Amino acid sequence: MINEEICPTEPWQVRETRLETELLAQMESVFALANGYLGLRGNLDEGEPHEISGTYLNSFYEERPLPYPEGGYGYPEQGQTVVNVTDGKIIRLMVDDEQFTVERGVLHSHERVLDLRAGVLRRDVDWESPAGRRVRIRSRRLVSFTQRAVAAVCYEVEATDHPVRITVQSGLAANEEQVKVSDDPRVAAALKDPLLAVEQDKEQHGAVLLHRARTSGLLMAAGVDHVIETPGAYEEETDVRPDWARTTVVTELPPGGRLRIIKFMGYGWSTSRSTEALRDQVAADLNGARYAGWDGLVAAQRAYLDDFWDAADVEIEGDPALQQAVRFGLFHVLQAGARAEGRPIPGKGLTGPGYDGHAFWDTEGYVLPLLMYTAPRAAADALRWRHSILPHARDRARTLGLSGAAYPWRTIAGGECSAYWPAGTAALHLNAVVARAVDRYRRITGTELDFGVEILVETARLWVSHGHHDADGVWHIDGVTGPDEYSAVADDNVFTNLMAARNLRAAAEACARNPELAERLGVGADEPDVWRACAKAVHVPYDERLGVHPQSEGFTRYAPWHFSDEKHGEPLMKHAPYFQLYRRQVCKQADLVLAMHWCGEHFTPEQKARNVDYYERITVRDSSLSACTQAVMCAEVGHLELAREYAWEAAMVDLRDLHGNTRDGLHIASLAGAWSAIVEGFGGLREDENLLHLAPRLPSSISRLRFNLRHSGFRLLIEADHENTTVTLRDGPEGRLRVLLYGEETEVSAAEPVTRPVIPVEPLLPPPQQAPGYAPGQDSVN
Amino acid sequence: MINEEICPTEPWQVRETRLETELLAQMESVFALANGYLGLRGNLDEGEPHEISGTYLNSFYEERPLPYPEGGYGYPEQGQTVVNVTDGKIIRLMVDDEQFTVERGVLHSHERVLDLRAGVLRRDVDWESPAGRRVRIRSRRLVSFTQRAVAAVCYEVEATDHPVRITVQSGLAANEEQVKVSDDPRVAAALKDPLLAVEQDKEQHGAVLLHRARTSGLLMAAGVDHVIETPGAYEEETDVRPDWARTTVVTELPPGGRLRIIKFMGYGWSTSRSTEALRDQVAADLNGARYAGWDGLVAAQRAYLDDFWDAADVEIEGDPALQQAVRFGLFHVLQAGARAEGRPIPGKGLTGPGYDGHAFWDTEGYVLPLLMYTAPRAAADALRWRHSILPHARDRARTLGLSGAAYPWRTIAGGECSAYWPAGTAALHLNAVVARAVDRYRRITGTELDFGVEILVETARLWVSHGHHDADGVWHIDGVTGPDEYSAVADDNVFTNLMAARNLRAAAEACARNPELAERLGVGADEPDVWRACAKAVHVPYDERLGVHPQSEGFTRYAPWHFSDEKHGEPLMKHAPYFQLYRRQVCKQADLVLAMHWCGEHFTPEQKARNVDYYERITVRDSSLSACTQAVMCAEVGHLELAREYAWEAAMVDLRDLHGNTRDGLHIASLAGAWSAIVEGFGGLREDENLLHLAPRLPSSISRLRFNLRHSGFRLLIEADHENTTVTLRDGPEGRLRVLLYGEETEVSAAEPVTRPVIPVEPLLPPPQQAPGYAPGQDSVN
């Protein structure tokens, strides 16, 4: 287990104090470097030992068969899986005649540091070979934010006591042995050695390898280039084979002598470009990197991140664990999305093979809001990807017998890849989540995305075609799966219904704002009226007797879940069949609570308090998306201490491997959710059509909270303690922003920060109990 | 398409007037011979051409993998598939140097007749070889009802114009080429050549081959023996190889000369016996057959069937199509179950590889009632099989988190083989259907099956563990799949709830009748009270506004199905996703209507009329189980002409291949359902705890109906025309039976038949319309 000793709480970095081989896989994810285009897992430079070796290019995938023992209409036949592409980060070291590995000899010290301000992974090793030869190894690795196809390693070896012969083999390797991805031999076979060698080019100090994914046919190129610095003589040689290349440097180091190798990596891939074009692109990327040099790349990285942190940082005084974790989360969300540029942001970012590298609704729901407030350009790019896959979504809607567009539950390139129909056909809510992101982008940045209107219109059409009016004219959405995956195929899921209604209204309003665009999209004269009418008539089930909202029709009438006295070590779905889970009062994740967070205006404060109380008792958080939502709503109804525990859980999901699967990649949405827990939970951040809402209220552990936002082109700083809140507009002098501060409308200008006393919330109900073993926070998590 | 010309309507036989190669597969099923233990498809003697060559031993199966692209808790990993075992029915013929096949030369005539009274398949062929040599071939085939492991062929060749050299090769062949069973190469591989040769024995006039199924390990033996009769000289030789044996007879026939070969086949299989024991069993079976001789087997077959028809025949005057079809159905149901003796009755009987050879709830629901009234011993044997798989069902209940026993949705040997969880975990109703069969057996035969009490108790326990009481004490069963597979995972399915309540009451009553047995089964003192209380509190949803029962909670509020103007050529589930089907008002099969048939006492006549009217409009009969139920309930509410159309559809399902899949085997439950449509529909047959109900009412096409039943050890004859009904007890002189005739209680004795005038039902509503293209009957079916 990752703990304070191995990974101490420090405000601006994640540091591994020693190497624990049983934590190798988790730390590979934690130390992953990426920029949204290229991702490198935190594998050791020497490649081994590793749990999952990973180098990923956003959207470079291989197809895999989806074999069903009992097929069904609309089941996708082909899936998509992220590929571990040609690995350029391997640097093997021979000390005299002993290959360096942490598994042999004496590891006098080992430290790795992920520096969140520098955007560099540093490693410092003091190793003594079995033959008694001692060296210091110092490596620095980055994936450039400013040159998106470039990664680099600065690798130094220093002899200490004895003169040693040093051989460094800097590699490039395709088709590395893969982690087992499937029990099905067909699938495993399809994904074994997925890269077919196309061409190899040997350069003066490196090589370029071109490969094609066997079934998807996607083409990729990976190249390396080297700068070698050492005072003495050395020999350099490069060997190239179809699946690997190796640049070897041999030298003798006297005690205190040092060899320094800068390794530049360049990557490219394409669905359509020629091998020649791709080869040249990678060569140019390597030229660019060499031109910048290691120091230039490091400096640019720092400047990029300084700019990011300037308008994104969250400072949490008094709660160092949350402080570290929220920055860790911000950093990894940025890494996942910064340079995706029209490609998806997968659930795991580019940090591991989990979920086959697929993107889900988490991105629009949890990740993009953070980016909209901190790096809006990246958010727009992610929405641009959604727009680019509209043709797939339209096809899918036709397949499902619906109009408009039905986005996939999980995908890389746009086609539905879910082999489970209650998700892959029935989880329609995701379309409303995409639409909400489009609409929020406009509210937060002040800019309407033209392509976004098309998304709003096509998703609105989907809802109208699936929903229906009953004999009383009430509009229903039946048989869908809401966010809570333990209640699939339900009727009138409140979250889905409210989000669909919002989707419909947003589409109507967008058409009103953009009449010409609407006409180009073929929006009929009365179509927006139909959308508004459906939205107005939407059914929101309410249990009068209990005074709570059932998360879907009939939910509060279902049998309770029989909790045992202790929490199970694994998710309920691993030891209960779906048909039992689906019609019991147990929630994998906050669903109705999420509806209250995202569609808060539809609930009274009293309903919110009672609903939180009700669902707290039955939500087991088997999804990592749950804790952040519970944090926000617990904070809103006044359970600030409980909210802090949920915020901690969301934030620490990977730094403490709370779900036991950090090995497969980080939980990007939960990390973004930690930001949401703090900024929307303790900061009270919301926005409506006209106003930014703020209402900071801090739990006892946090003495002071400062957070930065971008809004409508402004930078905003919110500072709060237990007495006062101050809102500062940092851009001026003309800037003015209307803010609802503790419910009171006010205007903030660059000249005049606004300070108001904190108005606390008196909770209507005492803090709720969770099911046995399911209380949040450090101690209760297995 | 099978039509009147190819297959004319004749009262006691099914005759094929000529060979249509595109109907080969369907006629292989129609002409299948079986006795419940052994089944031979109606393949041509010479083996080819064939569509599906089939020889089946009840419960002899091979395992197959069930690969899931996205697995789930409780999904079975291994399936079971019926195996085409060693084929003993092949008799190849050489006429001079030309191998006889219907595909070459001139087929002057070809006729096959399935004789329903003789239990023999006759074939008469007049063939001229391409070389101009003409022969008459006459074969007779039977699968013995009296010697269950034995089949036999009497094969005669007669030279006509020219002297010819005749070579007959009588074969025994394992691992015949299989029809494609799966698109999945793993599954196909697992089922290719499933039989491993174990031992071969060459006998004087035949051979025995022993094989083992590769994965399931089941052992089987097949043997043949021959009697050769011809006036002239002949040579006989037998060759034996691991996978085949061949007895060759060569002779010269003068014009008018005849060769006659009697071929006896013997089969055996075992999970546990030794190869020696099995080899000896088959040898003994062959001895027994030879001892009886062909004529002896034929005579015993006739006697067996005379006895069956005596107390099972249904005579329908005025409607020859129904007349033929109902006898065809009775014959095939008998073939499916007669000698199963503790083995299941699969959905396709032993007539083809459809549904992998699995048994479903259809058996207890549709097939066993017919057998209880006509061949009760076979019904008891089938229930004995259910009892024998209780250990599997208990394990399955544990896996599903439930108490008692949860029977499999589909199986051969008892383990769940369904790869679709809404069926394989959620279709709990089948347990109540099994329980109902147990209880009906007692009512109909007057005999309590001791082992049946255990079934009642264990299924009752299942219901109590899954159902729950709401805050008002109403008992609900949520998230289950009822009979209608287009509305899966629903709450409070009326059929399921009423059947579960009946199951609970039947268990409580059985324990009261058998207190010692109950104690041995560990039934707690208050357990039956709990069962009764649940049954009493069961929720039966009712839509007050529409005055109909929703088939499950909320059903009548769902969106209508958008029917196109014409019926689709294939089931809706082939062109619509589940989540769309499941929450629309469209029924694959009668579900609520089945509840009214099987639990009629819970509905008023007015409710029945209105419910029939409502569901008629939305039921598409994509299941072959639907038409018979609709026939029964249409008849009950007075739509007799409509009922006749449904009866026709149920009866002709295979004789006209109405579902387009007769090739894979016959629809045994639908064939039994045709009997139910006539006897329960037009005859008004029902039974309650104390009385047999009868209320014949005939549609205009039927001038007179006579049907026989066995009840409480008596034979009963019911005769009705449009004026009068007469009930005769044929066993006496002490026999007395209490009957509710047109609602009036009366006693029938052997001495005094009872005659009453028909009391017609005035329908409350006019005959309902079906959805466009879905009206029943000959013309509307594609």
PDB file of C-alpha atoms in Angstrom, chain A residues 178-297:
ATOM      1  CA  GLN A 178       2.054  -7.043 -23.036  1.00  0.00           C
ATOM      2  CA  VAL A 179       0.161  -7.316 -19.865  1.00  0.00           C
ATOM      3  CA  LYS A 180      -2.625  -9.884 -20.239  1.00  0.00           C
ATOM      4  CA  VAL A 181      -5.641  -8.040 -21.570  1.00  0.00           C
ATOM      5  CA  SER A 182      -8.204 -10.798 -21.900  1.00  0.00           C
ATOM      6  CA  ASP A 183      -8.919 -14.345 -20.871  1.00  0.00           C
ATOM      7  CA  ASP A 184     -10.193 -14.913 -24.354  1.00  0.00           C
ATOM      8  CA  PRO A 185      -7.420 -16.388 -26.491  1.00  0.00           C
ATOM      9  CA  ARG A 186      -8.888 -14.796 -29.614  1.00  0.00           C
ATOM     10  CA  VAL A 187      -8.681 -11.354 -28.115  1.00  0.00           C
ATOM     11  CA  ALA A 188      -5.279 -11.982 -26.618  1.00  0.00           C
ATOM     12  CA  ALA A 189      -4.051 -13.219 -29.996  1.00  0.00           C
ATOM     13  CA  ALA A 190      -5.450 -10.178 -31.758  1.00  0.00           C
ATOM     14  CA  LEU A 191      -3.542  -7.914 -29.398  1.00  0.00           C
ATOM     15  CA  LYS A 192      -0.265  -9.798 -29.267  1.00  0.00           C
ATOM     16  CA  ASP A 193       2.414  -8.067 -31.304  1.00  0.00           C
ATOM     17  CA  PRO A 194      -0.081  -5.626 -32.795  1.00  0.00           C
ATOM     18  CA  LEU A 195       2.541  -3.602 -34.682  1.00  0.00           C
ATOM     19  CA  LEU A 196       3.720  -4.638 -38.125  1.00  0.00           C
ATOM     20  CA  ALA A 197       7.074  -3.211 -39.129  1.00  0.00           C
ATOM     21  CA  VAL A 198       6.791  -0.910 -42.132  1.00  0.00           C
ATOM     22  CA  GLU A 199      10.100   0.894 -42.454  1.00  0.00           C
ATOM     23  CA  GLN A 200      13.245   1.679 -40.494  1.00  0.00           C
ATOM     24  CA  ASP A 201      15.573   4.599 -40.828  1.00  0.00           C
ATOM     25  CA  LYS A 202      18.952   4.783 -39.186  1.00  0.00           C
ATOM     26  CA  GLU A 203      20.051   8.315 -38.369  1.00  0.00           C
ATOM     27  CA  GLN A 204      23.419   9.625 -37.270  1.00  0.00           C
ATOM     28  CA  HIS A 205      22.602   9.424 -33.548  1.00  0.00           C
ATOM     29  CA  GLY A 206      19.456   7.432 -33.510  1.00  0.00           C
ATOM     30  CA  ALA A 207      16.742   5.859 -35.603  1.00  0.00           C
ATOM     31  CA  VAL A 208      13.155   6.073 -36.724  1.00  0.00           C
ATOM     32  CA  LEU A 209      10.869   3.009 -36.790  1.00  0.00           C
ATOM     33  CA  LEU A 210       7.566   2.979 -38.652  1.00  0.00           C
ATOM     34  CA  HIS A 211       4.861   0.452 -37.812  1.00  0.00           C
ATOM     35  CA  ARG A 212       1.304  -0.198 -38.730  1.00  0.00           C
ATOM     36  CA  ALA A 213      -1.329  -1.598 -36.369  1.00  0.00           C
ATOM     37  CA  ARG A 214      -2.285  -4.955 -37.783  1.00  0.00           C
ATOM     38  CA  THR A 215      -6.058  -4.664 -37.967  1.00  0.00           C
ATOM     39  CA  SER A 216      -6.907  -0.984 -37.584  1.00  0.00           C
ATOM     40  CA  GLY A 217      -4.244  -0.176 -40.170  1.00  0.00           C
ATOM     41  CA  LEU A 218      -3.158   2.974 -38.337  1.00  0.00           C
ATOM     42  CA  LEU A 219       0.410   4.049 -39.122  1.00  0.00           C
ATOM     43  CA  MET A 220       2.859   5.309 -36.531  1.00  0.00           C
ATOM     44  CA  ALA A 221       6.451   6.443 -36.346  1.00  0.00           C
ATOM     45  CA  ALA A 222       8.762   6.719 -33.373  1.00  0.00           C
ATOM     46  CA  GLY A 223      12.240   8.187 -33.512  1.00  0.00           C
ATOM     47  CA  VAL A 224      15.081   8.877 -31.116  1.00  0.00           C
ATOM     48  CA  ASP A 225      18.050  11.140 -31.293  1.00  0.00           C
ATOM     49  CA  HIS A 226      20.904  11.542 -28.825  1.00  0.00           C
ATOM     50  CA  VAL A 227      23.338  14.111 -27.573  1.00  0.00           C
ATOM     51  CA  ILE A 228      26.262  12.574 -25.727  1.00  0.00           C
ATOM     52  CA  GLU A 229      28.386  14.506 -23.290  1.00  0.00           C
ATOM     53  CA  THR A 230      31.343  13.042 -21.474  1.00  0.00           C
ATOM     54  CA  PRO A 231      34.828  14.372 -20.956  1.00  0.00           C
ATOM     55  CA  GLY A 232      36.606  11.227 -22.114  1.00  0.00           C
ATOM     56  CA  ALA A 233      36.635   9.161 -25.249  1.00  0.00           C
ATOM     57  CA  TYR A 234      33.560   7.144 -26.113  1.00  0.00           C
ATOM     58  CA  GLU A 235      32.245   5.000 -28.867  1.00  0.00           C
ATOM     59  CA  GLU A 236      28.774   5.341 -30.302  1.00  0.00           C
ATOM     60  CA  GLU A 237      26.948   2.914 -32.521  1.00  0.00           C
ATOM     61  CA  THR A 238      23.369   2.490 -33.658  1.00  0.00           C
ATOM     62  CA  ASP A 239      21.746  -0.814 -34.672  1.00  0.00           C
ATOM     63  CA  VAL A 240      18.358  -0.948 -36.307  1.00  0.00           C
ATOM     64  CA  ARG A 241      15.998  -3.907 -36.750  1.00  0.00           C
ATOM     65  CA  PRO A 242      12.337  -4.050 -37.783  1.00  0.00           C
ATOM     66  CA  ASP A 243      11.093  -4.042 -34.200  1.00  0.00           C
ATOM     67  CA  TRP A 244      13.898  -2.304 -32.382  1.00  0.00           C
ATOM     68  CA  ALA A 245      16.740   0.132 -32.564  1.00  0.00           C
ATOM     69  CA  ARG A 246      19.633   0.632 -30.155  1.00  0.00           C
ATOM     70  CA  THR A 247      22.150   3.385 -29.789  1.00  0.00           C
ATOM     71  CA  THR A 248      25.090   2.197 -27.751  1.00  0.00           C
ATOM     72  CA  VAL A 249      27.588   4.450 -26.034  1.00  0.00           C
ATOM     73  CA  VAL A 250      30.650   2.937 -24.391  1.00  0.00           C
ATOM     74  CA  THR A 251      33.075   4.844 -22.276  1.00  0.00           C
ATOM     75  CA  GLU A 252      35.366   4.529 -19.258  1.00  0.00           C
ATOM     76  CA  LEU A 253      34.617   6.745 -16.315  1.00  0.00           C
ATOM     77  CA  PRO A 254      37.186   7.574 -13.655  1.00  0.00           C
ATOM     78  CA  PRO A 255      35.903   8.019 -10.105  1.00  0.00           C
ATOM     79  CA  GLY A 256      33.835  11.201 -10.206  1.00  0.00           C
ATOM     80  CA  GLY A 257      33.613  11.010 -13.976  1.00  0.00           C
ATOM     81  CA  ARG A 258      30.247  11.478 -15.599  1.00  0.00           C
ATOM     82  CA  LEU A 259      28.466  10.470 -18.784  1.00  0.00           C
ATOM     83  CA  ARG A 260      25.448  12.486 -19.799  1.00  0.00           C
ATOM     84  CA  ILE A 261      23.110  11.458 -22.566  1.00  0.00           C
ATOM     85  CA  ILE A 262      20.208  13.556 -23.737  1.00  0.00           C
ATOM     86  CA  LYS A 263      17.686  11.387 -25.467  1.00  0.00           C
ATOM     87  CA  PHE A 264      15.032  13.021 -27.582  1.00  0.00           C
ATOM     88  CA  MET A 265      11.970  11.071 -28.658  1.00  0.00           C
ATOM     89  CA  GLY A 266       9.632  12.029 -31.451  1.00  0.00           C
ATOM     90  CA  TYR A 267       6.294  10.406 -32.229  1.00  0.00           C
ATOM     91  CA  GLY A 268       3.720  10.654 -34.944  1.00  0.00           C
ATOM     92  CA  TRP A 269       0.774   8.676 -36.240  1.00  0.00           C
ATOM     93  CA  SER A 270      -1.848   8.986 -38.878  1.00  0.00           C
ATOM     94  CA  THR A 271      -4.881   7.395 -40.413  1.00  0.00           C
ATOM     95  CA  SER A 272      -4.096   8.771 -43.842  1.00  0.00           C
ATOM     96  CA  ARG A 273      -0.651  10.228 -44.224  1.00  0.00           C
ATOM     97  CA  SER A 274       2.076   8.371 -46.090  1.00  0.00           C
ATOM     98  CA  THR A 275       5.010   6.657 -44.461  1.00  0.00           C
ATOM     99  CA  GLU A 276       7.219   9.313 -46.029  1.00  0.00           C
ATOM    100  CA  ALA A 277       5.231  12.162 -44.521  1.00  0.00           C
ATOM    101  CA  LEU A 278       5.218  10.525 -41.119  1.00  0.00           C
ATOM    102  CA  ARG A 279       8.911   9.705 -41.236  1.00  0.00           C
ATOM    103  CA  ASP A 280       9.648  13.312 -42.091  1.00  0.00           C
ATOM    104  CA  GLN A 281       7.357  14.617 -39.362  1.00  0.00           C
ATOM    105  CA  VAL A 282       9.159  12.638 -36.718  1.00  0.00           C
ATOM    106  CA  ALA A 283      12.533  13.722 -38.046  1.00  0.00           C
ATOM    107  CA  ALA A 284      11.351  17.326 -37.847  1.00  0.00           C
ATOM    108  CA  ASP A 285      10.084  16.788 -34.315  1.00  0.00           C
ATOM    109  CA  LEU A 286      13.489  15.475 -33.340  1.00  0.00           C
ATOM    110  CA  ASN A 287      15.164  18.433 -35.040  1.00  0.00           C
ATOM    111  CA  GLY A 288      12.914  20.761 -33.092  1.00  0.00           C
ATOM    112  CA  ALA A 289      13.736  19.059 -29.840  1.00  0.00           C
ATOM    113  CA  ARG A 290      17.461  19.088 -30.536  1.00  0.00           C
ATOM    114  CA  TYR A 291      17.215  22.717 -31.518  1.00  0.00           C
ATOM    115  CA  ALA A 292      15.572  23.549 -28.191  1.00  0.00           C
ATOM    116  CA  GLY A 293      17.967  21.284 -26.364  1.00  0.00           C
ATOM    117  CA  TRP A 294      17.320  19.730 -22.999  1.00  0.00           C
ATOM    118  CA  ASP A 295      17.573  23.015 -21.160  1.00  0.00           C
ATOM    119  CA  GLY A 296      15.324  24.708 -23.663  1.00  0.00           C
ATOM    120  CA  LEU A 297      12.668  22.005 -23.285  1.00  0.00           C
TER     121      LEU A 297
END
